[in-house]
Amino acid sequence: MKIPKTFAILGGGIGGLTLAIALQRKGIDVTVYEGAPQWKPVGAGLGLAGNAVKAFREIGIDQDVLREGKVLKKVVIRSKSGKPLMSTDSEAVSKRFGVVNNFTIHRADLHNVLISKLMPGTVKLDKACVDFTQSDDGVLINFKDGSIAKADYMIAADGIHSVARKKLLSNVKTRYAGYTCWRAVTDDLPAGFDPDETSETWGQGTRFGIVPLTKGRVYWFMCVNAGPNDPMMRSLAPMDLLTFVRDFHPLVPELVKRTNKVIWNDIIDIEPINQFAFNKVVLMGDAAHATTPNMGQGACMAIEDAAVLSHLIETNENIEAAFRIFEEKRIRRTTKIVNDSWQIGRMAQWENPFMTSLRNVALSLMPKSVTDNTFKFIYDVSLK
């Protein structure tokens, strides 16, 4: 008779919760340890591409997630005057790949769906990991509150500032992208707002994204070139941000004016690493491959991770081997996403007027085959 294996997941974010759901649906014993003392609605909006929806479908919760979000019809990149530079028909992409493509959801709504799919008692709150040790008997996890937990295996889904990764790969540091970001959600929608379109407006050193959500809300974000951890940027209120977009097309400043509260953070990632598996411990999500948000693939990659890893755990008696296979399957793909997203962000944040004019012309002339190949790479993913 096989003795059931136990799994500990560090981190109750999107990736960790999705993996816990997937494992429980396969009859596997899992506990999630989350450092926050209580659940709070966090973050703003979130865009999920078809690969994430495909992974949710593999796990069996895609319809539950889709019910809480909004499917959009098109994606547009605009110049600061509002002129479309590049446009993608999301419905056509969805039809081509057989999966909902341009989908948006409030992070809090997605979080609530995921929590609702877990068995009661799965998540332990106020359990911030400060250290762990591996032995032949499993993994011993030490928490900030002085308590200890034991599991046969541990999955570190504890984000870009992962305690587990810092211990296993002490030389890996976060990398500042060169721009800072404000995010907000408002339900005060101006005239001319298109509820079926998600867009980015590219200026000179400033970029503004508009992402419609359900319930008459819109999520917006603004990226501005700045030094890291700038105290002035941290202190800005919504009305202060108008100075960055005063020459953008009217919808942009109107959305800012109709916003009461913003969330601020610098944009960071980690340079691609070449190891996720460490015997009885494996890294996933942002702990393994944190990326800038320029391709909208951060959460998507974590959700993919959950589908792939749960399948490998179920189908491999040797879990350490499963972790190594996961590493082999995921590194090449996630590395490309991190690198491509970094390069897109650099181009989108160009400041030089001449270079930004050339960029805008290049975007408007880009062959459809280029975007088609990008979609193909993203959506043609093996989840087993």
XYZ file of C-alpha atoms in Angstrom:
384
model
C 0.000 0.000 0.000
C 1.354 3.419 -0.965
C 1.708 5.976 1.815
C 0.121 9.247 0.639
C 2.581 12.074 0.074
C 1.998 15.511 1.555
C 2.711 18.797 -0.207
C 3.210 22.246 1.262
C 2.708 25.300 -0.938
C 4.300 28.554 0.158
C 2.155 31.482 -0.945
C -1.569 31.964 -1.451
C -1.389 33.974 -4.648
C -2.877 33.017 -7.994
C -0.299 30.330 -8.789
C -0.262 28.724 -5.349
C -4.043 28.567 -5.039
C -4.475 27.244 -8.585
C -1.939 24.492 -7.916
C -3.675 23.583 -4.648
C -7.005 23.233 -6.464
C -5.429 21.070 -9.161
C -3.741 18.789 -6.628
C -6.855 18.391 -4.491
C -8.868 17.437 -7.554
C -6.364 14.633 -8.065
C -6.805 13.454 -4.459
C -3.414 14.763 -3.313
C -2.868 16.097 0.231
C -1.867 19.759 0.093
C -1.681 22.692 2.508
C -1.143 26.318 1.502
C 0.836 28.554 3.862
C 0.133 32.258 3.318
C 2.085 34.987 5.083
C -0.729 37.553 5.244
C -2.678 37.516 8.520
C -6.010 37.783 6.684
C -7.416 37.823 3.183
C -7.816 41.311 1.801
C -8.909 42.437 -1.660
C -5.565 43.224 -3.255
C -4.395 44.598 -6.569
C -6.469 45.993 -9.385
C -7.379 44.467 -12.730
C -5.815 41.509 -14.465
C -5.730 40.435 -18.083
C -5.615 36.713 -18.819
C -4.725 35.380 -22.251
C -5.967 32.168 -23.808
C -3.116 30.065 -22.413
C -4.271 30.798 -18.857
C -7.874 29.983 -19.751
C -6.612 26.778 -21.378
C -4.806 25.848 -18.154
C -7.896 26.587 -16.054
C -9.850 24.358 -18.455
C -7.322 21.564 -17.956
C -7.808 21.863 -14.192
C -11.593 22.052 -14.565
C -12.433 25.548 -13.306
C -12.408 27.661 -16.475
C -16.154 28.295 -16.504
C -16.134 29.374 -12.856
C -13.406 31.909 -13.609
C -14.926 33.137 -16.881
C -18.257 33.856 -15.175
C -16.562 36.435 -12.951
C -14.739 38.302 -15.699
C -15.213 39.977 -19.044
C -14.299 38.803 -22.537
C -13.105 41.691 -24.723
C -13.248 41.986 -28.498
C -10.042 43.783 -29.414
C -6.615 44.991 -28.299
C -5.274 48.300 -29.605
C -1.970 50.121 -29.228
C -2.388 53.867 -29.803
C -0.168 56.898 -30.177
C -0.614 59.609 -27.567
C -2.958 61.411 -29.989
C -5.189 58.338 -29.967
C -4.305 57.107 -33.458
C -4.381 53.268 -33.641
C -0.916 51.895 -34.363
C -1.725 48.219 -34.048
C -5.013 46.393 -33.552
C -5.827 42.755 -32.854
C -9.230 41.129 -33.288
C -9.459 39.070 -30.100
C -12.551 37.205 -31.265
C -10.681 36.001 -34.362
C -7.747 34.864 -32.202
C -10.132 33.009 -29.882
C -11.724 31.254 -32.842
C -8.348 30.289 -34.296
C -7.019 28.695 -31.108
C -10.308 27.394 -29.710
C -10.057 29.189 -26.377
C -11.229 32.517 -24.955
C -8.463 34.990 -25.585
C -8.714 38.564 -24.255
C -10.234 38.058 -20.798
C -10.127 40.480 -17.863
C -11.001 40.077 -14.211
C -10.446 41.970 -10.991
C -7.730 40.263 -8.968
C -9.971 40.128 -5.910
C -12.730 38.404 -7.927
C -10.296 35.797 -9.266
C -8.906 35.266 -5.791
C -12.402 34.666 -4.399
C -13.149 32.083 -7.106
C -9.947 30.187 -6.337
C -10.530 30.210 -2.567
C -14.057 28.914 -3.081
C -12.725 25.845 -4.938
C -10.488 24.686 -2.079
C -11.435 22.333 0.718
C -12.020 24.122 4.043
C -8.848 24.412 6.083
C -6.517 24.130 3.084
C -5.044 27.609 3.584
C -3.210 28.567 6.769
C -2.966 32.329 7.187
C -0.300 34.336 9.037
C 2.299 31.718 8.117
C 5.201 33.657 6.659
C 8.099 31.317 5.938
C 11.454 32.459 7.336
C 13.455 29.285 6.719
C 13.222 25.635 5.720
C 15.403 22.538 5.760
C 15.360 19.410 3.640
C 16.172 15.888 4.798
C 15.441 12.312 3.753
C 12.218 12.603 5.762
C 10.895 15.641 3.919
C 10.886 19.408 4.349
C 10.678 21.246 7.677
C 9.289 24.792 7.353
C 9.841 27.496 9.969
C 7.391 30.390 10.180
C 7.683 33.917 11.523
C 5.241 33.175 14.345
C 7.575 30.483 15.688
C 5.548 27.529 14.445
C 6.870 24.674 12.317
C 5.234 22.564 9.615
C 6.419 19.379 7.944
C 5.624 18.001 4.507
C 7.113 15.435 2.184
C 7.611 18.093 -0.516
C 7.413 21.868 -0.798
C 6.392 24.074 -3.711
C 7.553 27.687 -3.401
C 4.933 29.954 -4.937
C 5.870 32.858 -2.703
C 6.359 35.509 -5.344
C 9.126 37.652 -6.726
C 10.618 38.192 -3.261
C 10.534 34.444 -2.563
C 12.174 33.422 0.709
C 12.757 29.965 -0.740
C 14.519 31.255 -3.846
C 16.686 33.608 -1.790
C 17.917 30.653 0.243
C 18.423 28.329 -2.718
C 19.846 30.919 -5.128
C 21.273 33.664 -2.953
C 22.925 35.447 -5.889
C 19.639 36.097 -7.741
C 18.398 39.654 -7.263
C 15.373 41.558 -8.476
C 15.966 43.796 -11.504
C 14.448 47.268 -11.890
C 12.976 47.846 -15.345
C 13.546 51.612 -15.358
C 9.921 52.676 -14.946
C 7.418 52.953 -12.149
C 3.685 52.289 -12.282
C 0.360 53.399 -10.854
C -2.753 51.219 -11.057
C -6.366 51.990 -10.299
C -9.958 50.837 -10.770
C -12.825 53.264 -11.274
C -16.506 52.923 -12.137
C -16.844 56.565 -13.211
C -16.575 56.070 -16.953
C -16.192 59.037 -19.318
C -17.957 59.512 -22.623
C -16.265 57.671 -25.468
C -15.190 54.758 -23.322
C -15.302 51.482 -25.280
C -16.196 48.579 -22.946
C -15.063 46.007 -25.527
C -11.532 47.294 -26.092
C -8.356 46.975 -24.055
C -5.671 49.414 -25.101
C -2.273 50.902 -24.412
C -1.332 54.437 -25.378
C 2.408 54.865 -25.946
C 3.941 58.301 -25.456
C 7.524 59.329 -24.729
C 8.644 57.717 -21.492
C 5.001 57.355 -20.446
C 2.471 54.653 -21.235
C -1.202 54.344 -20.272
C -3.266 51.141 -20.322
C -7.058 50.850 -20.252
C -8.646 47.510 -19.338
C -12.463 47.187 -19.047
C -13.777 44.985 -16.235
C -17.216 43.696 -15.253
C -19.846 45.711 -13.374
C -19.144 48.927 -15.264
C -15.605 49.235 -13.970
C -12.317 49.933 -15.712
C -8.787 49.135 -14.627
C -6.078 51.517 -15.772
C -2.335 51.690 -15.345
C 0.310 54.312 -16.046
C 4.031 53.568 -16.485
C 6.525 56.441 -16.249
C 10.308 56.388 -16.541
C 11.883 57.130 -13.152
C 14.643 56.133 -10.801
C 14.056 53.160 -8.492
C 12.040 53.632 -5.306
C 11.609 57.361 -5.914
C 9.897 58.865 -2.826
C 8.301 61.612 -4.904
C 6.703 59.089 -7.250
C 5.477 57.067 -4.285
C 3.684 60.098 -2.851
C 1.761 61.207 -5.946
C -2.046 61.315 -5.827
C -4.282 60.752 -8.872
C -4.541 64.450 -9.758
C -0.744 64.756 -9.620
C -0.488 62.141 -12.374
C -2.211 64.373 -14.897
C 1.085 66.126 -15.575
C 2.386 62.954 -17.267
C -0.577 62.585 -19.657
C -1.660 66.171 -20.326
C -0.922 65.753 -24.056
C -2.550 62.303 -24.393
C -5.893 61.826 -26.131
C -8.821 63.000 -23.938
C -9.940 59.597 -22.612
C -6.666 59.181 -20.706
C -6.728 62.295 -18.508
C -10.484 61.888 -18.055
C -9.993 58.457 -16.487
C -7.309 59.822 -14.176
C -9.568 62.692 -13.075
C -12.326 60.221 -12.216
C -10.098 58.135 -9.935
C -9.908 58.506 -6.165
C -7.150 56.059 -5.221
C -4.097 54.566 -6.904
C -1.735 51.685 -6.127
C 1.940 52.420 -6.798
C 4.920 50.154 -7.346
C 8.142 50.015 -9.320
C 8.240 47.502 -12.169
C 10.751 44.750 -11.453
C 11.499 41.198 -12.535
C 14.282 38.679 -12.079
C 16.705 37.731 -14.813
C 15.933 34.213 -16.064
C 17.389 31.492 -13.853
C 18.411 27.999 -14.949
C 17.140 25.926 -12.039
C 13.670 25.495 -10.541
C 14.028 22.048 -8.903
C 16.039 21.489 -5.726
C 15.454 17.900 -4.573
C 12.243 18.032 -2.485
C 11.603 21.714 -3.225
C 10.546 23.338 -6.484
C 10.003 26.978 -7.452
C 7.009 28.086 -9.516
C 5.302 31.298 -10.619
C 7.028 34.574 -9.818
C 9.378 32.776 -7.431
C 10.836 31.032 -10.477
C 10.322 33.422 -13.385
C 8.974 36.825 -12.362
C 8.392 38.942 -15.451
C 7.511 42.514 -16.265
C 3.817 42.902 -17.182
C 4.332 44.016 -20.767
C 2.982 40.816 -22.324
C 0.312 40.235 -19.693
C 1.865 36.841 -18.982
C 2.923 36.940 -15.314
C -0.214 35.365 -13.877
C -0.682 33.291 -17.032
C 2.701 31.605 -16.581
C 1.906 30.805 -12.940
C -1.436 29.278 -13.935
C 0.300 27.227 -16.633
C 2.844 26.111 -14.020
C 0.033 24.854 -11.812
C -1.524 22.748 -14.577
C 1.815 21.261 -15.664
C 3.152 20.602 -12.171
C -0.050 18.999 -10.871
C -0.072 16.605 -13.845
C 3.573 15.642 -13.290
C 3.032 15.076 -9.569
C 0.052 12.848 -10.311
C 1.811 10.777 -12.979
C 5.273 10.336 -11.433
C 5.882 8.133 -8.410
C 9.286 9.798 -8.009
C 8.347 13.365 -7.068
C 11.886 14.686 -7.215
C 12.030 13.439 -10.794
C 8.674 15.157 -11.437
C 10.158 18.424 -10.187
C 13.127 18.028 -12.529
C 10.827 17.309 -15.498
C 8.824 20.410 -14.585
C 12.035 22.449 -14.652
C 12.999 21.021 -18.026
C 9.560 21.666 -19.519
C 9.157 25.197 -18.213
C 12.525 26.970 -18.301
C 12.786 27.576 -22.040
C 9.250 28.914 -22.340
C 9.313 31.143 -19.269
C 12.767 32.471 -20.160
C 11.503 33.614 -23.564
C 8.502 35.321 -21.975
C 10.685 37.159 -19.438
C 13.158 38.302 -22.090
C 10.546 39.310 -24.670
C 8.515 41.208 -22.079
C 11.621 43.073 -20.926
C 12.410 44.164 -24.496
C 8.833 45.241 -25.224
C 8.838 47.336 -22.067
C 12.060 49.072 -23.021
C 10.689 49.970 -26.454
C 7.329 51.117 -25.079
C 9.097 53.444 -22.645
C 11.424 55.114 -25.140
C 11.711 58.879 -24.569
C 13.572 60.155 -27.634
C 11.055 61.873 -29.971
C 12.765 60.644 -33.137
C 12.982 57.049 -31.890
C 9.388 57.035 -30.679
C 8.242 58.302 -34.090
C 10.133 55.462 -35.779
C 8.671 52.999 -33.275
C 5.143 54.157 -34.011
C 5.656 53.854 -37.767
C 7.141 50.375 -37.325
C 4.148 49.276 -35.233
C 1.696 50.557 -37.820
C 3.516 48.671 -40.602
C 4.117 45.433 -38.687
C 2.971 42.400 -40.714
C 0.129 40.362 -39.266
C 2.411 37.309 -39.418
C 4.539 38.741 -36.593
C 1.635 38.968 -34.160
C 0.287 35.625 -35.396
C 3.597 33.948 -34.515
C 3.527 35.531 -31.058
C 0.015 34.240 -30.414
C 1.004 30.811 -31.694
C 3.918 30.628 -29.264
C 1.766 31.696 -26.343
C -1.232 29.466 -27.037
C 0.447 26.325 -28.377
C 1.489 25.173 -24.924
C 1.667 21.601 -23.652
C 0.166 21.339 -20.165
C 1.099 17.698 -19.664
